[in-house]
Amino acid sequence: MLEALLASVHTIFPDSATYFIPASAVVSIIFAVWLWGRVSAVRVAPATHTRSENGREYLLEEEQRGEDEVVQKAADLQDAIAEGANSFLFTEYKYMAVFMVGFSAVIFVLLSSEDGFALKFHTDESGVSRAPAIYNGGFSTVSFLLGGSTSILSGWLGMRIATYANARTALEARKGIAAAFSVAFRSGAVMGFLLAGNGLLVLYLTILVYRRIFGEDWAGLYEAIAGYGLGGSSIALFGRVGGGIYTKAADVGADLVGKVEKDIPEDDPRNPAVIADNVGDNVGDIAGMGSDLFGSFAESTCAALVISSVSTLGSEHIYTAMSYPLLISATGIVCCLLTTFLATDIKPARLVSEIEASLKLQLIVSTVLATPAVFAITYCALPATFSGIFTEDPSRLVRNWHVFFCVATGLWGGLIIGLFTEYFTSNRYQPVQDVAEACKTGAATNIIFGLALGYKSAIIPCIVIATAIYISFSLAHMYGIACAALGMLTTLATGLAIDAYGPISDNAGGIAEMAAMGDDIRERTDALDAAGNTTAAIGKGFAIGSAALVSLALFGAYVTQAGITVKDSSILDPEVFAGLLVGAMLPYWFSAMTMKSVGKAALAMVEEVRRQFNTIQGLMDGTARPDYRQCVEISTQASLSEMIPPGALVSGVQMAVSMSNTGGAWDNAKKYVEAGASEHARSMGGKGSDVHKAAVVGDTVGDPLKDTSGPSLNILIKLMAVESLVFAPFFKAHTANGLIFQYFN
């Protein structure tokens, strides 16, 4: 009965049903534009009255000093931050453009040389007309350029909405938590849905065009598509490293001199590095994260497409089934869109205690909604059984419900990683409170407790990832792992929304402080920002977890393309074991370079901030204006010069999780002491106390861990894997024994 029903479903579910993919992508973009319009309704202009949430007029501290002046100051600060972010990104993108042109030439030459630059199609043993290698080289290059360009666009659009919303969030905080929360979350959702929609639409249209060019050679078609993921990750690495160095150089410099040496508040307008610090939040945490998660989406999709193209799904030209990875992403967009209304309209956070719960509810509800939707799309899009997935036993059947469990494992695994990340980084829970308590005995014990927390926090995510790998591999080999990675990224739009919410709230707090809006407004923005630190850590947890699955899926696709068997890759093989050790070393080397880069840039920033405090008369009194532009220039030059050198799976995941959570815990421990929201927190003395200074030192140490080295590692993991996949035909044709080991055999 069930089999007959499924057969009828497949009959009425023709290839035209794949139009659901571009339809959902377009809806995603339209929804993002609509949200942008709602954010635009908040005017950054002087108004005659300010009303609270119950409609009554009231006066706050800043109104007594003249509301018009405060609003104009907020607008000026927003413009300054946007100008700095634009300037940095355009300079960075010039470097990226040079890289993309040069690397495109490498891709084209190496891949086209596989068959000696032949120009004609040829027929293989099975009678299928195969495209020459120059087609793979040329269209892999086009895919690479499209992926890189889409990644750049994703980062830039995210930065634009973030710098557009920061002052609006600060101004809405005058009305209460709910108004400010809605603006910050809607702005984050604009980035999430723009990125998800653009990435999916460009990939779908590229496949559509390539189908006409490659004809019946679907293996060649999807092999060329793999360049899309390579382009996304290449740009993401530059964005994460460059943006991370920029933001942490400014942040560390501002904190060390401002808070520790001069004992002035965070984001105090007297601090010369404060504008650079706020610019850094956008170029690192917004543009960098956008490019990072776009890369994960592109790579996991490409890995699944490459693996399935050599199965019966590809050989029998079942286009709807081949489009299954894109259908999963399209389904996720619809589920995330429905979930967004929960936070913006149905049940927005109205109290400080509701902020984190509201953001966490987004992840839970979107996951719950996506599960039955994925089940339905799996049964409709995939045939009941198909084969060719298991390389060691091509005749072994894979059932469509096997694939559903693979996706569901990744989907729920991502939620579990997110919830455990929240537990270890939120100041509502014991681990961060223990780190704050350790500050009573100085910075050293704070650092010890923070490191211990980070190491411990890596346990559960690694177990979850290992479980997802085991289940997915057992059910559907490497295709299953790729689908698990896609499952973890099904709620990509929601994950990006809550991640971008954090830097927007952080910027809003800075603008509230610099525009002298008053302590009551700053307390509200600090509450939003504290939740944002946790959501940023959750976002990094998703990125790291998906990176582990994506890199393994890419390795599976590489094995498929290069014709490697399990026997060829045994850990007992000396060449494999030697490569394993080198791969495990690379994350440590990479982290050392990125952390040293932040240190060198921060030294220059500290010296400049000290110089201005010592030489500009009236700066500490607030009667003179600091030279913000010089600090912005230092961060820009340092990040661009230091991001070039740092341009492994085994140890990278654990290090990335530990670094991200350690830094997040130190940051929220500092905010826990500053806020004094509980009796325990008030007993520590608050801002300016020795406990607070110890917490600031821990936060300073954690800054490069959570915002530069940690987030960059997951991109390194993926980038190495996708490079192997894209260049697999070249390796197979020219370096059968490996680039290095061939000289020893």
XYZ file of C-alpha atoms in Angstrom:
745
model
C 0.000 0.000 0.000
C 2.705 2.452 1.060
C 4.929 1.546 -1.894
C 2.036 2.141 -4.297
C 1.324 5.503 -2.688
C 4.979 6.525 -2.995
C 5.069 5.444 -6.623
C 2.081 7.652 -7.360
C 3.757 10.537 -5.509
C 6.853 10.245 -7.700
C 4.632 10.155 -10.772
C 2.957 13.467 -9.888
C 6.216 15.034 -8.673
C 7.986 15.774 -11.979
C 11.182 17.738 -12.538
C 9.158 20.940 -12.667
C 8.726 20.588 -8.909
C 12.331 21.751 -8.582
C 10.955 25.233 -9.321
C 10.254 25.228 -5.582
C 13.984 25.934 -5.203
C 14.132 29.306 -7.021
C 10.670 30.186 -5.708
C 11.778 29.810 -2.091
C 15.002 31.705 -2.830
C 13.080 34.623 -4.349
C 10.612 34.612 -1.444
C 13.579 34.685 0.937
C 15.024 37.763 -0.780
C 11.624 39.522 -0.885
C 11.082 38.749 2.801
C 14.502 40.201 3.631
C 13.677 43.396 1.723
C 10.341 43.624 3.566
C 12.108 43.283 6.919
C 14.578 45.951 5.820
C 11.605 48.210 5.146
C 10.294 47.629 8.675
C 13.694 48.535 10.102
C 13.733 51.661 7.922
C 10.526 52.817 9.594
C 12.647 53.756 12.618
C 13.847 57.267 11.811
C 17.329 58.382 12.755
C 16.171 61.989 13.059
C 15.081 64.316 15.881
C 11.506 63.771 17.088
C 9.284 65.864 19.326
C 8.215 63.104 21.716
C 9.350 59.677 22.844
C 6.690 57.179 23.868
C 7.022 54.087 25.987
C 5.543 50.717 25.110
C 2.210 51.613 26.776
C 1.948 54.799 24.716
C 2.631 57.263 27.536
C 5.129 60.075 27.095
C 8.022 60.133 29.512
C 11.381 61.792 30.083
C 14.709 60.012 30.346
C 18.156 61.359 31.117
C 19.048 62.099 27.521
C 15.835 64.054 26.942
C 16.815 66.439 29.712
C 19.983 67.245 27.813
C 18.177 67.778 24.549
C 16.823 64.930 22.484
C 17.660 66.517 19.139
C 21.352 66.665 19.999
C 21.405 63.011 21.088
C 19.633 61.747 17.965
C 21.914 63.756 15.690
C 24.947 62.411 17.529
C 23.667 58.854 17.025
C 23.220 59.517 13.310
C 26.745 60.918 13.030
C 28.216 57.914 14.825
C 26.294 55.523 12.571
C 27.703 57.294 9.517
C 31.243 57.148 10.904
C 30.991 53.403 11.608
C 29.477 52.709 8.177
C 32.179 54.762 6.468
C 34.941 52.880 8.289
C 33.401 49.480 7.509
C 32.917 50.365 3.842
C 36.457 51.641 3.548
C 37.944 48.488 5.031
C 35.823 46.065 3.014
C 36.475 47.776 -0.305
C 40.218 47.740 0.404
C 40.044 44.078 1.442
C 38.011 43.186 -1.634
C 40.724 44.645 -3.861
C 43.163 42.111 -2.409
C 40.551 39.379 -2.862
C 39.988 40.343 -6.501
C 43.693 39.939 -7.250
C 43.670 36.542 -5.532
C 40.561 35.397 -7.416
C 42.033 36.312 -10.794
C 45.345 34.589 -10.060
C 43.799 31.444 -8.575
C 41.297 31.232 -11.434
C 44.204 30.863 -13.837
C 45.625 28.046 -11.687
C 42.277 26.202 -11.639
C 41.817 26.497 -15.379
C 45.323 25.337 -16.326
C 45.557 22.403 -13.904
C 42.088 20.978 -14.587
C 42.216 21.523 -18.349
C 45.543 19.677 -18.575
C 43.994 16.369 -17.449
C 43.586 15.161 -21.051
C 46.106 17.447 -22.735
C 43.666 20.330 -23.384
C 41.462 18.259 -25.728
C 38.515 20.177 -27.175
C 36.075 17.480 -28.344
C 33.489 15.434 -26.459
C 34.221 11.687 -26.288
C 32.055 8.616 -25.671
C 32.925 6.369 -22.705
C 32.426 2.579 -22.330
C 28.822 3.044 -21.215
C 27.983 5.085 -24.305
C 27.691 8.426 -22.490
C 29.103 11.502 -24.204
C 31.678 13.044 -21.839
C 32.888 16.640 -21.914
C 36.634 17.252 -22.396
C 38.753 18.346 -19.429
C 38.894 21.916 -20.709
C 35.156 22.162 -20.017
C 35.791 21.125 -16.417
C 38.645 23.614 -16.157
C 36.711 26.476 -17.717
C 33.427 25.999 -15.917
C 35.067 25.131 -12.581
C 36.757 28.506 -12.925
C 33.415 30.193 -13.621
C 31.897 28.408 -10.597
C 34.834 29.550 -8.456
C 34.318 33.161 -9.517
C 30.560 32.927 -8.897
C 31.091 31.403 -5.455
C 33.658 34.041 -4.513
C 31.495 36.886 -5.801
C 28.405 35.592 -3.983
C 30.443 35.269 -0.790
C 31.656 38.858 -1.143
C 28.105 40.053 -1.815
C 26.814 38.150 1.220
C 29.375 39.742 3.518
C 28.847 43.229 2.133
C 25.044 43.082 2.365
C 25.301 41.876 5.951
C 27.613 44.765 6.827
C 25.264 47.260 5.165
C 22.198 46.233 7.164
C 24.211 46.027 10.398
C 25.566 49.556 10.068
C 22.082 50.711 9.024
C 20.448 49.219 12.131
C 22.887 49.950 14.973
C 21.761 53.536 15.695
C 18.124 52.571 15.167
C 18.455 49.834 17.790
C 19.996 52.306 20.259
C 17.260 54.871 19.654
C 14.505 52.263 19.984
C 16.000 51.225 23.331
C 14.496 54.456 24.697
C 11.080 52.812 24.320
C 12.043 49.577 26.040
C 13.559 46.140 25.481
C 10.883 44.931 23.035
C 11.345 47.752 20.526
C 15.147 47.509 20.513
C 15.085 43.709 20.351
C 12.723 43.731 17.371
C 14.919 46.116 15.367
C 18.118 44.167 16.126
C 16.557 40.787 15.337
C 14.815 41.960 12.163
C 18.109 43.405 10.961
C 19.886 40.122 11.644
C 17.114 38.283 9.803
C 17.635 40.543 6.779
C 21.187 39.239 6.538
C 20.130 35.641 7.122
C 17.455 35.544 4.430
C 19.418 37.596 1.904
C 22.381 35.237 2.199
C 20.308 32.035 2.116
C 18.237 33.256 -0.827
C 21.149 34.613 -2.883
C 23.330 31.549 -2.323
C 20.581 29.103 -3.273
C 19.384 31.089 -6.288
C 22.850 31.545 -7.817
C 23.665 27.847 -7.385
C 20.334 26.745 -8.893
C 20.711 29.013 -11.933
C 24.321 27.891 -12.437
C 23.266 24.222 -12.503
C 20.448 25.084 -14.901
C 22.879 26.718 -17.354
C 25.480 23.948 -16.984
C 22.855 21.288 -17.825
C 22.522 22.783 -21.275
C 26.296 22.886 -21.768
C 27.286 19.443 -20.425
C 24.297 17.563 -21.855
C 24.154 13.991 -20.568
C 27.531 14.235 -18.808
C 26.104 14.857 -15.346
C 29.254 13.669 -13.576
C 31.212 16.374 -15.379
C 28.486 18.936 -14.690
C 28.532 18.493 -10.920
C 32.304 18.174 -10.862
C 32.478 21.680 -12.366
C 29.908 22.948 -9.838
C 32.332 22.066 -6.979
C 34.256 25.260 -7.770
C 31.321 27.209 -6.310
C 32.161 25.917 -2.835
C 35.871 26.602 -3.308
C 35.149 30.229 -4.212
C 32.934 30.684 -1.164
C 35.456 29.278 1.299
C 38.455 31.072 -0.189
C 36.805 34.448 0.303
C 35.498 33.420 3.727
C 39.029 32.699 4.937
C 40.209 36.176 3.938
C 37.100 37.737 5.452
C 37.376 35.879 8.744
C 41.105 36.375 9.206
C 41.254 39.966 7.969
C 38.074 41.041 9.727
C 39.030 39.159 12.884
C 42.439 40.814 13.101
C 40.846 44.219 12.482
C 38.171 43.920 15.163
C 40.379 42.373 17.826
C 43.262 44.813 17.317
C 40.821 47.651 17.994
C 38.988 45.827 20.791
C 42.125 44.787 22.672
C 43.711 48.220 22.274
C 40.573 50.014 23.437
C 40.096 47.744 26.473
C 43.692 47.620 27.697
C 44.222 51.373 27.679
C 40.651 52.547 28.257
C 39.365 50.160 30.922
C 42.534 48.939 32.617
C 44.858 51.959 32.426
C 42.493 54.960 32.266
C 39.536 53.412 34.127
C 36.955 54.778 31.663
C 33.818 52.885 30.535
C 33.577 50.695 27.487
C 32.762 52.675 24.323
C 33.599 55.958 26.054
C 33.865 58.646 23.312
C 37.158 59.835 24.828
C 38.791 56.552 23.777
C 40.429 57.055 20.345
C 39.953 53.367 19.417
C 36.211 53.260 20.055
C 35.077 53.881 16.446
C 37.558 51.302 15.128
C 36.208 48.837 17.705
C 32.630 49.319 16.481
C 33.721 49.109 12.840
C 35.428 45.812 13.664
C 32.203 44.276 14.951
C 30.745 44.661 11.461
C 33.675 43.616 9.273
C 34.581 40.626 11.449
C 31.459 39.262 13.113
C 28.977 40.236 10.372
C 30.775 40.129 7.019
C 33.133 37.336 8.134
C 30.413 35.091 9.565
C 28.209 35.650 6.511
C 30.956 34.497 4.156
C 31.813 31.587 6.462
C 28.324 30.074 6.615
C 27.745 30.741 2.925
C 30.885 28.673 2.276
C 29.520 25.835 4.437
C 26.227 25.840 2.536
C 27.951 25.864 -0.857
C 30.450 23.132 0.030
C 28.007 20.718 1.659
C 25.639 21.093 -1.300
C 28.439 20.588 -3.830
C 29.756 17.537 -1.948
C 26.318 15.899 -1.974
C 25.873 16.690 -5.677
C 29.282 15.271 -6.669
C 28.765 12.031 -4.705
C 25.227 11.446 -5.962
C 26.190 12.215 -9.577
C 28.039 8.870 -9.830
C 25.119 6.955 -8.268
C 22.020 5.753 -10.067
C 20.480 9.173 -9.354
C 23.007 10.667 -11.755
C 23.449 7.813 -14.206
C 19.670 7.531 -14.700
C 19.325 11.335 -14.896
C 16.741 11.684 -12.098
C 16.930 15.465 -11.886
C 14.517 15.966 -8.965
C 16.441 13.446 -6.866
C 19.760 15.036 -7.858
C 18.338 18.393 -6.704
C 17.519 16.964 -3.269
C 20.316 18.926 -1.492
C 18.920 22.190 -2.878
C 15.373 21.175 -1.965
C 16.509 20.657 1.650
C 17.899 24.197 1.764
C 14.746 25.583 0.151
C 12.596 23.794 2.740
C 14.739 25.227 5.518
C 14.198 28.769 4.225
C 10.413 28.393 4.427
C 10.564 26.956 7.964
C 12.913 29.719 9.149
C 10.693 32.380 7.582
C 7.667 31.165 9.541
C 9.711 30.977 12.737
C 10.901 34.581 12.396
C 7.414 35.956 13.080
C 7.614 34.346 16.519
C 10.383 36.721 17.613
C 9.306 39.825 15.679
C 5.521 39.842 16.062
C 3.988 36.975 18.040
C 6.227 36.785 21.110
C 9.078 39.334 21.106
C 11.282 39.685 24.176
C 9.858 42.367 26.477
C 12.027 41.798 29.532
C 15.766 41.289 29.969
C 15.148 37.752 31.204
C 13.253 36.903 28.000
C 15.962 37.874 25.476
C 18.037 34.684 25.476
C 14.927 32.507 25.758
C 13.383 34.197 22.715
C 16.524 33.656 20.620
C 16.862 30.054 21.756
C 13.202 29.462 20.893
C 14.017 30.445 17.305
C 16.456 27.538 16.993
C 14.137 25.048 18.660
C 11.003 25.939 16.708
C 12.763 26.110 13.336
C 14.281 22.671 14.005
C 10.907 21.206 15.009
C 9.191 22.671 11.926
C 11.958 21.517 9.592
C 11.834 17.873 10.690
C 8.450 16.867 9.183
C 9.083 19.156 6.207
C 12.360 17.352 5.451
C 10.578 14.014 5.864
C 7.973 15.025 3.278
C 10.485 16.399 0.776
C 12.651 13.283 1.152
C 9.813 10.899 0.346
C 8.631 13.029 -2.558
C 11.980 13.851 -4.175
C 13.991 10.639 -3.753
C 13.077 7.239 -5.211
C 12.255 4.517 -2.697
C 15.653 2.904 -3.322
C 18.794 3.800 -5.245
C 22.348 2.495 -5.417
C 25.893 3.460 -6.362
C 26.525 5.394 -3.145
C 28.743 2.852 -1.357
C 32.097 2.774 -3.177
C 33.033 -0.654 -1.786
C 29.658 -2.169 -2.695
C 27.971 -0.139 -5.488
C 25.014 -2.511 -5.667
C 24.045 -1.904 -2.025
C 20.668 -0.172 -1.839
C 20.014 3.085 -0.013
C 16.412 3.810 0.934
C 14.960 7.295 1.024
C 14.163 7.050 4.731
C 17.862 6.317 5.322
C 18.652 9.717 3.839
C 15.965 11.367 5.981
C 17.628 10.045 9.125
C 20.969 11.397 7.902
C 19.502 14.887 7.471
C 17.609 14.663 10.777
C 20.787 13.615 12.598
C 22.564 16.742 11.408
C 19.518 18.944 12.040
C 19.065 17.892 15.659
C 22.802 17.560 16.221
C 23.163 21.245 15.344
C 20.476 22.144 17.881
C 22.184 20.104 20.608
C 25.524 21.801 19.873
C 23.788 25.183 20.025
C 22.125 24.452 23.374
C 25.336 23.180 24.976
C 27.203 26.190 23.610
C 24.645 28.430 25.294
C 25.148 26.589 28.582
C 28.911 27.137 28.525
C 28.866 30.780 27.364
C 25.759 32.389 28.914
C 26.179 34.208 32.225
C 22.837 32.765 33.321
C 24.498 29.411 33.979
C 27.092 28.127 36.421
C 30.153 27.730 34.131
C 30.419 31.460 33.297
C 29.544 32.435 36.864
C 32.414 30.229 38.063
C 34.771 32.052 35.695
C 33.515 35.393 37.059
C 34.029 34.127 40.625
C 37.622 33.215 39.735
C 38.289 36.899 38.966
C 38.212 37.603 42.724
C 41.718 36.169 43.008
C 43.086 37.899 39.916
C 43.508 37.582 36.191
C 45.604 34.393 36.381
C 42.859 32.269 37.968
C 40.332 33.800 35.571
C 42.418 32.596 32.631
C 42.899 29.133 34.179
C 39.163 28.662 34.756
C 38.346 30.001 31.294
C 40.728 27.611 29.550
C 39.331 24.688 31.537
C 35.797 25.681 30.533
C 36.780 25.820 26.867
C 38.408 22.398 26.888
C 35.438 20.857 28.685
C 32.934 22.494 26.340
C 34.441 20.636 23.356
C 33.394 17.213 24.704
C 29.675 17.183 23.845
C 29.992 18.798 20.384
C 32.653 16.254 19.404
C 30.466 13.374 20.618
C 27.478 14.784 18.693
C 29.545 15.179 15.517
C 31.001 11.677 15.894
C 27.504 10.220 16.375
C 26.211 12.057 13.302
C 29.134 10.752 11.260
C 28.638 7.153 12.400
C 24.878 7.082 11.759
C 25.079 8.898 8.427
C 27.993 6.872 7.099
C 26.320 3.610 8.102
C 23.078 4.509 6.349
C 24.266 6.266 3.190
C 28.080 6.354 3.162
C 29.624 9.738 2.298
C 26.371 10.951 0.742
C 24.801 10.514 4.156
C 27.486 12.650 5.796
C 26.968 15.386 3.201
C 23.235 15.267 3.916
C 23.920 15.471 7.661
C 25.945 18.629 7.020
C 23.034 20.004 5.001
C 20.729 19.069 7.866
C 22.820 21.098 10.287
C 22.568 24.032 7.874
C 18.832 23.631 7.206
C 18.126 26.413 9.717
C 20.880 28.589 8.199
C 18.693 31.703 7.899
C 17.684 31.540 11.576
C 21.245 30.802 12.691
C 22.540 33.820 10.790
C 19.749 36.029 12.145
C 20.552 35.329 15.784
C 24.283 35.539 15.080
C 24.078 38.945 13.356
C 21.788 40.184 16.134
C 24.790 40.172 18.512
C 27.140 42.646 16.755
C 24.190 44.927 15.965
C 23.304 45.058 19.673
C 26.965 45.561 20.561
C 27.182 48.524 18.183
C 23.932 49.900 19.613
C 25.477 49.866 23.085
C 28.527 51.717 21.808
C 26.377 54.371 20.139
C 24.245 54.755 23.292
C 27.414 55.361 25.330
C 29.049 57.742 22.848
C 25.825 59.697 22.284
C 25.385 60.059 26.054
C 21.909 58.546 26.069
C 22.115 57.768 29.771
C 22.797 54.796 32.018
C 19.263 53.425 31.736
C 19.526 53.119 27.964
C 23.009 51.599 28.205
C 21.721 48.971 30.630
C 19.134 47.887 28.073
C 21.632 47.694 25.222
C 24.082 45.824 27.477
C 21.385 43.252 28.204
C 20.800 42.839 24.470
C 24.558 42.593 23.893
C 25.093 39.959 26.618
C 22.536 37.725 24.907
C 24.254 38.547 21.627
C 27.561 37.182 22.903
C 25.864 33.883 23.621
C 24.089 33.770 20.253
C 27.398 34.585 18.522
C 28.955 31.585 20.269
C 25.977 29.447 19.184
C 26.510 30.613 15.607
C 30.175 29.690 15.792
C 29.176 26.281 17.195
C 26.969 25.676 14.155
C 29.755 26.827 11.846
C 32.324 24.536 13.474
C 30.021 21.513 13.632
C 28.934 21.888 10.033
C 32.567 22.453 9.017
C 33.549 19.067 10.458
C 30.752 17.299 8.583
C 31.294 19.317 5.405
C 35.025 18.612 5.313
C 34.437 14.880 5.740
C 31.756 14.968 3.041
C 34.154 16.811 0.762
C 36.764 14.161 1.482
C 34.183 11.552 0.464
C 33.531 13.426 -2.755
C 37.300 13.623 -3.338
C 37.622 9.859 -2.790
C 34.802 9.331 -5.295
C 36.429 11.540 -7.912
C 39.980 10.268 -7.390
C 38.959 6.598 -7.348
C 40.455 5.915 -3.905
C 39.255 2.886 -1.918
C 39.181 2.373 1.845
C 42.202 0.078 1.555
C 44.123 2.904 -0.086
C 43.476 5.188 2.893
C 44.148 2.850 5.836
C 45.525 4.568 8.935
C 48.199 1.837 9.088
C 49.597 3.074 5.797
C 52.738 5.100 6.640
C 51.899 7.747 4.059
C 48.379 8.173 5.464
C 49.638 8.320 9.053
C 52.326 10.853 8.168
C 49.723 12.994 6.415
C 47.474 12.669 9.473
C 50.154 14.104 11.741
C 50.867 16.980 9.377
C 47.141 17.710 9.068
C 46.778 17.721 12.871
C 49.657 20.193 13.115
C 48.221 22.727 10.652
C 45.485 24.139 12.970
C 48.125 24.871 15.636
C 50.352 26.615 13.105
C 47.425 28.549 11.689
C 46.201 29.575 15.169
C 49.685 30.694 16.150
C 49.872 32.953 13.099
C 46.425 34.493 13.595
C 46.898 35.093 17.340
C 50.330 36.618 16.792
C 48.848 38.823 14.081
C 46.222 40.106 16.514
C 48.941 40.683 19.112
C 51.120 42.698 16.735
C 48.168 44.782 15.540
C 46.976 45.336 19.122
C 50.438 46.560 20.168
C 50.289 49.268 17.506
C 46.763 50.204 18.626
C 47.740 50.392 22.304
C 50.663 52.664 21.517
C 48.463 54.975 19.436
C 45.731 55.190 22.097
C 48.343 55.921 24.777
C 49.943 58.564 22.561
C 46.657 60.375 22.083
C 45.810 60.318 25.778
C 49.286 61.689 26.565
C 49.497 64.360 23.869
C 45.956 65.644 23.193
C 45.149 68.234 25.837
C 41.637 67.965 27.265
C 40.986 64.425 25.978
C 40.358 62.925 29.416
C 38.213 65.914 30.379
C 36.022 65.409 27.322
C 36.755 68.872 25.935
C 38.923 67.632 23.041
C 38.038 65.179 20.250
C 40.263 62.103 19.740
C 41.678 61.203 16.337
C 39.384 58.253 15.540
C 40.538 58.073 11.928
C 44.135 57.232 12.880
C 43.021 54.221 14.925
C 40.773 53.031 12.086
C 43.746 53.325 9.724
C 45.986 51.288 12.053
C 43.444 48.452 12.257
C 42.915 48.499 8.503
C 46.596 48.352 7.583
C 47.465 45.773 10.235
C 44.630 43.424 9.298
C 45.289 43.596 5.558
C 49.029 43.009 5.910
C 48.666 40.230 8.475
C 45.853 38.278 6.751
C 48.070 37.113 3.868
C 50.343 34.522 5.628
C 47.565 32.439 7.284
C 45.904 32.096 3.876
C 42.974 19.553 8.955
C 40.456 18.153 10.273
C 41.871 15.924 13.059
C 42.624 18.584 15.675
C 40.944 21.621 14.145
C 37.408 20.890 15.397
C 38.358 20.534 19.061
C 40.552 23.627 18.955
C 37.889 25.713 17.220
C 35.150 24.753 19.727
C 37.421 25.320 22.718
C 38.677 28.710 21.478
C 35.207 29.966 20.607
C 33.606 28.952 23.909
C 36.526 30.093 26.066
C 36.439 33.568 24.547
C 32.658 33.767 24.804
C 32.723 32.715 28.473
C 35.381 35.310 29.363
C 33.386 38.032 27.590
C 30.153 37.190 29.395
C 31.960 36.797 32.737
C 33.105 40.412 32.326
C 29.553 41.514 31.505
C 28.242 39.527 34.479
C 30.491 41.540 36.796
C 29.608 44.833 35.093
C 25.834 44.332 35.092
C 25.527 43.394 38.781
C 22.150 41.818 38.041
C 22.298 39.352 40.967
C 23.490 39.464 44.571
C 26.446 37.286 43.623
C 27.426 39.655 40.801
C 27.046 42.764 42.994
C 29.336 41.252 45.621
C 32.213 41.441 43.114
C 32.342 45.233 43.154
C 31.140 46.161 39.657
C 32.927 48.376 37.145
C 36.324 49.709 38.128
C 36.936 47.099 40.843
C 39.934 44.763 40.904
C 37.602 41.877 40.071
C 36.384 43.798 37.035
C 39.916 44.524 35.869
C 40.785 40.820 36.141
C 37.670 40.022 34.094
C 38.725 42.577 31.456
C 42.136 40.884 31.155
C 40.407 37.537 30.565
C 38.097 39.115 27.996
C 41.114 40.631 26.244
C 42.893 37.270 26.070
C 39.709 35.642 24.786
C 39.035 38.187 22.046
C 41.439 36.728 19.439
C 40.395 33.202 20.443
C 36.660 33.633 19.820
C 36.705 36.140 16.975
C 39.863 35.415 14.965
C 41.642 32.090 15.477
C 38.642 29.924 16.425
C 36.256 31.009 13.652
C 39.041 30.937 11.058
C 39.910 27.328 11.854
C 36.616 25.909 10.614
C 37.168 27.679 7.286
C 40.685 26.249 7.072
C 39.238 22.768 7.638
C 36.716 23.170 4.810
C 39.050 24.984 2.436
C 41.673 22.228 2.502
C 38.988 19.630 1.784
C 37.272 21.498 -1.053
C 40.620 22.235 -2.720
C 41.267 18.493 -2.767
C 37.873 17.895 -4.378
C 38.213 20.548 -7.074
C 41.719 19.425 -8.046
C 40.934 15.684 -7.764
C 40.997 15.130 -11.565
C 44.447 16.723 -11.771
C 45.793 14.645 -8.883
C 44.334 11.486 -10.382
C 45.829 12.147 -13.809
C 49.288 13.432 -12.881
C 50.187 12.513 -9.302
C 49.082 8.963 -8.653
C 51.527 8.578 -5.739
C 51.003 12.041 -4.251
C 52.775 15.327 -4.837
C 55.478 14.580 -2.252
C 55.598 10.799 -1.849
C 56.008 10.224 -5.591
C 59.636 11.332 -5.201
C 60.299 8.650 -2.570
C 58.694 5.684 -4.351
